[in-house]
mmCIF file of C-alpha atoms and ligand atoms in Angstrom:
data_model
loop_
_atom_site.group_PDB
_atom_site.id
_atom_site.type_symbol
_atom_site.label_atom_id
_atom_site.label_comp_id
_atom_site.label_asym_id
_atom_site.label_seq_id
_atom_site.Cartn_x
_atom_site.Cartn_y
_atom_site.Cartn_z
ATOM 1 C CA UNK A 1 -0.022 0.171 -0.206
ATOM 2 C CA UNK A 2 2.669 2.407 1.107
ATOM 3 C CA UNK A 3 4.409 1.914 -2.148
ATOM 4 C CA UNK A 4 1.012 2.874 -4.179
ATOM 5 C CA UNK A 5 1.166 5.502 -2.417
ATOM 6 C CA UNK A 6 4.767 6.804 -2.928
ATOM 7 C CA UNK A 7 4.171 6.238 -6.358
ATOM 8 C CA UNK A 8 1.623 8.829 -6.768
ATOM 9 C CA UNK A 9 2.116 12.867 -6.859
ATOM 10 C CA UNK A 10 3.780 14.685 -3.953
ATOM 11 C CA UNK A 11 2.762 17.387 -1.701
ATOM 12 C CA UNK A 12 4.091 20.312 -2.407
ATOM 13 C CA UNK A 13 4.751 23.991 0.836
ATOM 14 C CA UNK A 14 2.544 26.481 -0.525
ATOM 15 C CA UNK A 15 0.573 24.617 -3.072
ATOM 16 C CA UNK A 16 -3.395 23.521 -1.644
ATOM 17 C CA UNK A 17 -5.135 20.285 -2.717
ATOM 18 C CA UNK A 18 -9.229 20.527 -2.832
ATOM 19 C CA UNK A 19 -10.328 17.419 -2.758
ATOM 20 C CA UNK A 20 -13.018 15.213 -1.592
ATOM 21 C CA UNK A 21 -13.518 12.815 0.659
ATOM 22 C CA UNK A 22 -16.622 10.998 -0.819
ATOM 23 C CA UNK A 23 -19.919 10.628 1.437
ATOM 24 C CA UNK A 24 -18.866 8.890 4.907
ATOM 25 C CA UNK A 25 -17.297 5.685 4.586
ATOM 26 C CA UNK A 26 -13.619 5.693 4.867
ATOM 27 C CA UNK A 27 -13.028 2.746 2.440
ATOM 28 C CA UNK A 28 -14.250 5.115 -0.670
ATOM 29 C CA UNK A 29 -11.677 7.644 -0.564
ATOM 30 C CA UNK A 30 -9.734 7.694 -3.464
ATOM 31 C CA UNK A 31 -5.179 6.912 -2.234
ATOM 32 C CA UNK A 32 -4.628 10.509 -3.569
ATOM 33 C CA UNK A 33 -7.143 12.104 -0.907
ATOM 34 C CA UNK A 34 -5.359 9.696 1.359
ATOM 35 C CA UNK A 35 -1.601 10.859 0.712
ATOM 36 C CA UNK A 36 -3.357 14.189 1.223
ATOM 37 C CA UNK A 37 -3.782 13.478 5.398
ATOM 38 C CA UNK A 38 -1.386 11.947 5.817
ATOM 39 C CA UNK A 39 0.953 14.184 3.843
ATOM 40 C CA UNK A 40 -1.042 17.787 5.022
ATOM 41 C CA UNK A 41 0.367 20.372 7.638
ATOM 42 C CA UNK A 42 -3.635 21.466 7.421
ATOM 43 C CA UNK A 43 -6.793 19.973 6.971
ATOM 44 C CA UNK A 44 -9.372 22.497 6.248
ATOM 45 C CA UNK A 45 -12.451 20.958 6.519
ATOM 46 C CA UNK A 46 -16.255 21.042 6.274
ATOM 47 C CA UNK A 47 -18.829 19.510 8.221
ATOM 48 C CA UNK A 48 -19.447 15.907 6.225
ATOM 49 C CA UNK A 49 -15.988 14.577 6.638
ATOM 50 C CA UNK A 50 -16.477 11.762 9.537
ATOM 51 C CA UNK A 51 -14.011 12.113 12.249
ATOM 52 C CA UNK A 52 -13.359 8.513 11.227
ATOM 53 C CA UNK A 53 -11.773 10.075 8.067
ATOM 54 C CA UNK A 54 -9.903 12.814 9.754
ATOM 55 C CA UNK A 55 -8.018 9.956 11.913
ATOM 56 C CA UNK A 56 -6.838 9.321 8.994
ATOM 57 C CA UNK A 57 -4.859 12.381 9.497
ATOM 58 C CA UNK A 58 -0.548 12.514 9.651
ATOM 59 C CA UNK A 59 0.474 13.232 14.240
ATOM 60 C CA UNK A 60 1.339 15.950 12.910
ATOM 61 C CA UNK A 61 -1.928 17.811 11.255
ATOM 62 C CA UNK A 62 -3.065 21.342 12.385
ATOM 63 C CA UNK A 63 -7.481 19.896 11.758
ATOM 64 C CA UNK A 64 -9.520 23.709 10.767
ATOM 65 C CA UNK A 65 -12.951 23.082 10.956
ATOM 66 C CA UNK A 66 -14.169 25.670 7.932
ATOM 67 C CA UNK A 67 -18.338 24.510 7.679
ATOM 68 C CA UNK A 68 -21.513 24.588 8.922
ATOM 69 C CA UNK A 69 -22.855 22.648 11.257
ATOM 70 C CA UNK A 70 -26.192 23.174 12.698
ATOM 71 C CA UNK A 71 -27.862 26.416 13.491
ATOM 72 C CA UNK A 72 -24.237 28.149 14.113
ATOM 73 C CA UNK A 73 -23.303 31.240 12.580
ATOM 74 C CA UNK A 74 -21.729 29.202 9.165
ATOM 75 C CA UNK A 75 -17.955 29.888 7.963
ATOM 76 C CA UNK A 76 -17.845 32.700 5.736
ATOM 77 C CA UNK A 77 -16.772 31.358 1.611
ATOM 78 C CA UNK A 78 -15.076 34.484 1.541
ATOM 79 C CA UNK A 79 -13.209 34.037 5.178
ATOM 80 C CA UNK A 80 -13.007 30.145 3.873
ATOM 81 C CA UNK A 81 -10.890 31.045 0.745
ATOM 82 C CA UNK A 82 -8.779 33.107 2.523
ATOM 83 C CA UNK A 83 -7.680 31.109 4.972
ATOM 84 C CA UNK A 84 -6.780 28.942 1.771
ATOM 85 C CA UNK A 85 -4.680 31.915 1.178
ATOM 86 C CA UNK A 86 -2.368 32.590 3.864
ATOM 87 C CA UNK A 87 -2.159 28.865 4.515
ATOM 88 C CA UNK A 88 -0.824 28.598 1.139
ATOM 89 C CA UNK A 89 1.733 32.254 0.863
ATOM 90 C CA UNK A 90 3.745 30.194 5.182
ATOM 91 C CA UNK A 91 4.410 27.505 3.228
ATOM 92 C CA UNK A 92 1.410 25.258 4.351
ATOM 93 C CA UNK A 93 0.207 21.760 2.712
ATOM 94 C CA UNK A 94 -2.995 22.042 2.618
ATOM 95 C CA UNK A 95 -5.700 19.508 2.050
ATOM 96 C CA UNK A 96 -9.314 21.600 1.830
ATOM 97 C CA UNK A 97 -11.170 18.302 2.233
ATOM 98 C CA UNK A 98 -15.125 18.600 1.204
ATOM 99 C CA UNK A 99 -17.459 15.983 1.475
ATOM 100 C CA UNK A 100 -18.596 13.789 -1.521
ATOM 101 C CA UNK A 101 -17.258 15.060 -4.466
ATOM 102 C CA UNK A 102 -15.684 19.225 -3.812
ATOM 103 C CA UNK A 103 -16.661 20.152 -7.491
ATOM 104 C CA UNK A 104 -20.700 18.776 -6.680
ATOM 105 C CA UNK A 105 -22.873 21.514 -5.172
ATOM 106 C CA UNK A 106 -19.061 22.057 -2.629
ATOM 107 C CA UNK A 107 -18.076 25.377 -4.264
ATOM 108 C CA UNK A 108 -15.116 23.909 -4.909
ATOM 109 C CA UNK A 109 -14.699 25.851 -8.002
ATOM 110 C CA UNK A 110 -15.738 29.049 -6.104
ATOM 111 C CA UNK A 111 -12.736 27.860 -3.700
ATOM 112 C CA UNK A 112 -10.393 26.425 -7.119
ATOM 113 C CA UNK A 113 -11.457 29.972 -8.379
ATOM 114 C CA UNK A 114 -10.279 32.139 -5.488
ATOM 115 C CA UNK A 115 -6.621 30.446 -6.056
ATOM 116 C CA UNK A 116 -6.212 31.036 -9.390
ATOM 117 C CA UNK A 117 -6.611 34.933 -8.874
ATOM 118 C CA UNK A 118 -3.801 34.783 -6.061
ATOM 119 C CA UNK A 119 -1.195 32.128 -8.159
ATOM 120 C CA UNK A 120 -1.541 29.422 -5.290
ATOM 121 C CA UNK A 121 -1.109 26.229 -7.140
ATOM 122 C CA UNK A 122 -3.618 23.536 -6.554
ATOM 123 C CA UNK A 123 -5.032 20.457 -7.124
ATOM 124 C CA UNK A 124 -8.204 18.866 -7.628
ATOM 125 C CA UNK A 125 -8.855 15.458 -6.715
ATOM 126 C CA UNK A 126 -12.112 14.389 -7.371
ATOM 127 C CA UNK A 127 -14.137 12.334 -4.645
ATOM 128 C CA UNK A 128 -17.563 9.900 -4.839
ATOM 129 C CA UNK A 129 -20.468 12.214 -4.479
ATOM 130 C CA UNK A 130 -23.747 11.477 -2.674
ATOM 131 C CA UNK A 131 -25.184 10.937 -5.852
ATOM 132 C CA UNK A 132 -23.618 8.508 -6.222
ATOM 133 C CA UNK A 133 -22.204 6.724 -3.752
ATOM 134 C CA UNK A 134 -24.772 6.712 -1.974
ATOM 135 C CA UNK A 135 -27.332 5.440 -3.903
ATOM 136 C CA UNK A 136 -24.693 2.641 -4.178
ATOM 137 C CA UNK A 137 -25.076 1.999 -0.878
ATOM 138 C CA UNK A 138 -28.644 1.891 -1.531
ATOM 139 C CA UNK A 139 -29.015 -0.269 -3.907
ATOM 140 C CA UNK A 140 -30.244 1.588 -6.025
ATOM 141 C CA UNK A 141 -28.849 2.134 -9.698
ATOM 142 C CA UNK A 142 -28.382 5.596 -11.015
ATOM 143 C CA UNK A 143 -29.407 4.441 -14.510
ATOM 144 C CA UNK A 144 -30.726 1.226 -15.452
ATOM 145 C CA UNK A 145 -31.845 -0.155 -19.509
ATOM 146 C CA UNK A 146 -35.595 -1.317 -17.639
ATOM 147 C CA UNK A 147 -36.151 2.142 -16.419
ATOM 148 C CA UNK A 148 -34.479 5.185 -17.585
ATOM 149 C CA UNK A 149 -31.649 6.337 -19.228
ATOM 150 C CA UNK A 150 -31.177 10.138 -18.203
ATOM 151 C CA UNK A 151 -30.569 11.318 -14.250
ATOM 152 C CA UNK A 152 -30.480 14.584 -13.225
ATOM 153 C CA UNK A 153 -28.722 15.743 -10.368
ATOM 154 C CA UNK A 154 -30.872 18.879 -7.917
ATOM 155 C CA UNK A 155 -30.289 21.173 -5.914
ATOM 156 C CA UNK A 156 -33.136 21.710 -3.002
ATOM 157 C CA UNK A 157 -31.257 24.866 -1.774
ATOM 158 C CA UNK A 158 -30.696 27.699 -4.848
ATOM 159 C CA UNK A 159 -27.716 30.089 -4.832
ATOM 160 C CA UNK A 160 -30.597 32.345 -2.301
ATOM 161 C CA UNK A 161 -31.449 30.126 0.612
ATOM 162 C CA UNK A 162 -34.748 28.858 -1.743
ATOM 163 C CA UNK A 163 -35.119 26.952 -4.169
ATOM 164 C CA UNK A 164 -34.129 26.862 -7.089
ATOM 165 C CA UNK A 165 -34.856 30.043 -9.117
ATOM 166 C CA UNK A 166 -33.679 28.457 -13.331
ATOM 167 C CA UNK A 167 -35.673 25.371 -13.112
ATOM 168 C CA UNK A 168 -38.459 24.577 -14.705
ATOM 169 C CA UNK A 169 -40.088 22.012 -13.875
ATOM 170 C CA UNK A 170 -42.012 21.352 -16.188
ATOM 171 C CA UNK A 171 -39.499 20.638 -17.841
ATOM 172 C CA UNK A 172 -37.553 18.389 -15.205
ATOM 173 C CA UNK A 173 -40.939 16.522 -14.957
ATOM 174 C CA UNK A 174 -41.270 15.922 -18.223
ATOM 175 C CA UNK A 175 -37.391 14.803 -19.701
ATOM 176 C CA UNK A 176 -35.998 13.408 -16.392
ATOM 177 C CA UNK A 177 -36.671 9.886 -15.388
ATOM 178 C CA UNK A 178 -34.998 10.016 -12.634
ATOM 179 C CA UNK A 179 -33.395 12.868 -10.649
ATOM 180 C CA UNK A 180 -30.859 13.023 -7.563
ATOM 181 C CA UNK A 181 -31.667 15.563 -5.428
ATOM 182 C CA UNK A 182 -29.140 17.294 -3.293
ATOM 183 C CA UNK A 183 -30.202 19.319 0.579
ATOM 184 C CA UNK A 184 -33.814 19.203 -0.468
ATOM 185 C CA UNK A 185 -35.299 17.247 3.386
ATOM 186 C CA UNK A 186 -36.136 20.591 4.687
ATOM 187 C CA UNK A 187 -37.754 20.986 1.228
ATOM 188 C CA UNK A 188 -39.419 17.695 0.620
ATOM 189 C CA UNK A 189 -42.882 18.996 1.008
ATOM 190 C CA UNK A 190 -42.864 21.580 -1.309
ATOM 191 C CA UNK A 191 -40.590 19.706 -3.916
ATOM 192 C CA UNK A 192 -42.369 16.948 -4.241
ATOM 193 C CA UNK A 193 -45.184 19.205 -5.433
ATOM 194 C CA UNK A 194 -43.405 20.852 -7.721
ATOM 195 C CA UNK A 195 -43.285 17.117 -9.099
ATOM 196 C CA UNK A 196 -47.147 16.568 -8.754
ATOM 197 C CA UNK A 197 -48.230 19.238 -10.283
ATOM 198 C CA UNK A 198 -46.174 19.178 -13.809
ATOM 199 C CA UNK A 199 -47.952 15.593 -13.936
ATOM 200 C CA UNK A 200 -45.740 13.123 -12.371
ATOM 201 C CA UNK A 201 -47.675 10.363 -10.133
ATOM 202 C CA UNK A 202 -48.659 10.088 -7.060
ATOM 203 C CA UNK A 203 -47.244 6.135 -6.930
ATOM 204 C CA UNK A 204 -44.020 7.250 -8.218
ATOM 205 C CA UNK A 205 -41.597 5.872 -6.023
ATOM 206 C CA UNK A 206 -39.396 8.443 -4.318
ATOM 207 C CA UNK A 207 -36.343 7.225 -1.652
ATOM 208 C CA UNK A 208 -35.149 8.296 0.556
ATOM 209 C CA UNK A 209 -31.369 7.957 1.786
ATOM 210 C CA UNK A 210 -30.107 10.029 5.395
ATOM 211 C CA UNK A 211 -26.169 9.385 6.494
ATOM 212 C CA UNK A 212 -25.880 7.524 3.429
ATOM 213 C CA UNK A 213 -22.124 4.826 3.541
ATOM 214 C CA UNK A 214 -21.935 5.206 7.564
ATOM 215 C CA UNK A 215 -22.621 3.223 10.010
ATOM 216 C CA UNK A 216 -26.162 4.975 10.929
ATOM 217 C CA UNK A 217 -27.342 4.772 6.894
ATOM 218 C CA UNK A 218 -31.329 4.075 6.682
ATOM 219 C CA UNK A 219 -33.178 4.855 3.219
ATOM 220 C CA UNK A 220 -36.835 4.889 3.078
ATOM 221 C CA UNK A 221 -38.980 4.256 0.822
ATOM 222 C CA UNK A 222 -41.807 5.620 0.032
ATOM 223 C CA UNK A 223 -43.680 7.849 -2.703
ATOM 224 C CA UNK A 224 -44.130 12.013 -4.203
ATOM 225 C CA UNK A 225 -47.406 10.797 -2.701
ATOM 226 C CA UNK A 226 -46.357 10.440 0.880
ATOM 227 C CA UNK A 227 -42.354 11.379 0.858
ATOM 228 C CA UNK A 228 -43.122 14.738 2.749
ATOM 229 C CA UNK A 229 -45.157 12.695 5.581
ATOM 230 C CA UNK A 230 -42.431 9.860 6.104
ATOM 231 C CA UNK A 231 -40.103 12.395 6.988
ATOM 232 C CA UNK A 232 -41.909 13.801 9.296
ATOM 233 C CA UNK A 233 -43.368 10.508 10.462
ATOM 234 C CA UNK A 234 -39.365 8.185 9.917
ATOM 235 C CA UNK A 235 -37.994 11.268 12.153
ATOM 236 C CA UNK A 236 -34.801 11.369 8.407
ATOM 237 C CA UNK A 237 -32.018 13.446 9.656
ATOM 238 C CA UNK A 238 -29.702 15.775 7.296
ATOM 239 C CA UNK A 239 -27.345 15.140 4.757
ATOM 240 C CA UNK A 240 -30.116 13.180 2.850
ATOM 241 C CA UNK A 241 -30.647 12.249 -0.467
ATOM 242 C CA UNK A 242 -33.542 12.499 -2.464
ATOM 243 C CA UNK A 243 -34.325 10.399 -5.148
ATOM 244 C CA UNK A 244 -37.465 9.939 -7.900
ATOM 245 C CA UNK A 245 -37.646 7.265 -10.262
ATOM 246 C CA UNK A 246 -38.552 4.104 -11.063
ATOM 247 C CA UNK A 247 -34.222 3.309 -10.726
ATOM 248 C CA UNK A 248 -35.885 3.008 -6.840
ATOM 249 C CA UNK A 249 -38.175 0.225 -7.099
ATOM 250 C CA UNK A 250 -34.689 -1.777 -8.178
ATOM 251 C CA UNK A 251 -33.515 -1.606 -4.022
ATOM 252 C CA UNK A 252 -35.501 -4.833 -3.631
ATOM 253 C CA UNK A 253 -33.101 -6.865 -5.715
ATOM 254 C CA UNK A 254 -30.463 -4.723 -4.878
ATOM 255 C CA UNK A 255 -30.341 -3.925 -1.519
ATOM 256 C CA UNK A 256 -26.336 -5.393 -1.010
ATOM 257 C CA UNK A 257 -26.311 -4.033 2.260
ATOM 258 C CA UNK A 258 -30.182 -5.494 3.507
ATOM 259 C CA UNK A 259 -28.164 -8.304 2.209
ATOM 260 C CA UNK A 260 -25.530 -8.844 4.064
ATOM 261 C CA UNK A 261 -27.824 -8.191 7.222
ATOM 262 C CA UNK A 262 -30.064 -11.387 6.528
ATOM 263 C CA UNK A 263 -32.623 -9.710 3.667
ATOM 264 C CA UNK A 264 -34.326 -11.570 1.143
ATOM 265 C CA UNK A 265 -33.663 -10.354 -1.758
ATOM 266 C CA UNK A 266 -35.657 -10.914 -5.405
ATOM 267 C CA UNK A 267 -33.956 -10.724 -8.258
ATOM 268 C CA UNK A 268 -37.491 -10.422 -10.236
ATOM 269 C CA UNK A 269 -37.633 -6.379 -12.874
ATOM 270 C CA UNK A 270 -41.031 -7.825 -13.269
ATOM 271 C CA UNK A 271 -42.777 -5.215 -12.155
ATOM 272 C CA UNK A 272 -40.855 -2.201 -12.740
ATOM 273 C CA UNK A 273 -42.296 0.158 -15.736
ATOM 274 C CA UNK A 274 -39.833 1.953 -18.828
ATOM 275 C CA UNK A 275 -40.147 5.207 -17.083
ATOM 276 C CA UNK A 276 -39.113 6.899 -20.292
ATOM 277 C CA UNK A 277 -42.036 5.654 -23.017
ATOM 278 C CA UNK A 278 -44.387 7.251 -19.661
ATOM 279 C CA UNK A 279 -42.672 10.002 -19.355
ATOM 280 C CA UNK A 280 -42.939 10.668 -22.806
ATOM 281 C CA UNK A 281 -47.289 9.370 -22.759
ATOM 282 C CA UNK A 282 -47.863 11.981 -20.920
ATOM 283 C CA UNK A 283 -46.176 15.174 -22.617
ATOM 284 C CA UNK A 284 -48.187 13.511 -25.623
ATOM 285 C CA UNK A 285 -51.787 12.973 -23.988
HETATM 286 N N1 LIG B 301 -19.959 18.006 -1.993
HETATM 287 C C1 LIG B 301 -20.965 16.582 -1.671
HETATM 288 C C2 LIG B 301 -22.057 17.886 -1.577
HETATM 289 C C3 LIG B 301 -22.856 18.867 -1.359
HETATM 290 S S1 LIG B 301 -24.280 19.003 -0.783
HETATM 291 C C4 LIG B 301 -20.916 15.225 -2.809
HETATM 292 O O1 LIG B 301 -21.034 15.817 -3.870
HETATM 293 O O2 LIG B 301 -21.818 15.046 -1.828
HETATM 294 C C5 LIG B 301 -24.690 18.745 0.970
HETATM 295 C C6 LIG B 301 -26.339 17.532 0.377
HETATM 296 O O3 LIG B 301 -24.709 16.223 -0.004
HETATM 297 C C7 LIG B 301 -25.605 17.269 1.603
HETATM 298 O O4 LIG B 301 -27.375 18.017 1.835
HETATM 299 C C8 LIG B 301 -26.954 15.617 1.406
HETATM 300 O O5 LIG B 301 -28.357 15.882 0.059
HETATM 301 C C9 LIG B 301 -25.731 15.038 0.496
HETATM 302 N N2 LIG B 301 -25.101 14.412 1.871
HETATM 303 C C10 LIG B 301 -23.567 14.549 1.723
HETATM 304 N N3 LIG B 301 -23.471 13.266 2.438
HETATM 305 C C11 LIG B 301 -24.304 12.369 2.486
HETATM 306 C C12 LIG B 301 -24.273 11.528 2.962
HETATM 307 N N4 LIG B 301 -23.465 10.159 3.420
HETATM 308 N N5 LIG B 301 -25.737 10.953 2.594
HETATM 309 C C13 LIG B 301 -26.737 11.775 2.022
HETATM 310 N N6 LIG B 301 -26.693 12.387 1.182
HETATM 311 C C14 LIG B 301 -25.222 13.252 2.280
#
């Protein structure tokens, strides 16, 4: 293992590695991120990075928290970006560690642009985003030949704090068979209403995956009509992903974590409807 890490690039003084930590399970870290954890002088991390992953930092590394945490005033984006520049100018080796992938709903691009403006060298290391890794741990494929040939990643949290304004819900509901939604738990009622009023069926399956890939992972399978109520009833906690679409039904056969705990899986996909044709029929109707 060490030989493999030795063969990868080294951190350089005054350089920032902007890296993804994946959704939670330390086993999903990339080797480059692991190397960054071992070599960094300072790890500047977000709230979604789990303690198990931070524990992998080298002994001498300083851990700087730079995220948002339950109701506490958040670090301003500008402050975080400036902190990275300051550390780089001090000649530190800096690992900027974000949950999931740094460039997926993670402001990694903004931070990188600030580094560019200040002529700080950097490297970007992708991570497994929650919308991919979280679904895999719930046994829900993002795409399947039986159901969908497209998928949309959506945020429930626009730049001004409300639902993103640049989403044409009618068009989305008609054209995207599977929609995977980040940061949506507190707005699930509104989001479900948008889908329903745009013509998606009330019984369309929805999965909510909370704390995906961690030992506290919880998956609730529900429908567009019932999802808001079920989030409350089941006391679903953030962070959570919401998946809307027929692929959710495939979990019956693919819940591998459940199977490891003794659940019997079914390989029968006969009840699964090809969603594209349903959407097209709806549009033609
Ligand atoms: N850059 C991250 C996303 C940051 S936005 C990524 O690529 O995954 C924060 C949102 O990500 C949360 O509100 C939640 O919707 C989702 N998320 C991140 N980690 C998660 C996890 N372990 N389980 C479920 N959702 C998660």
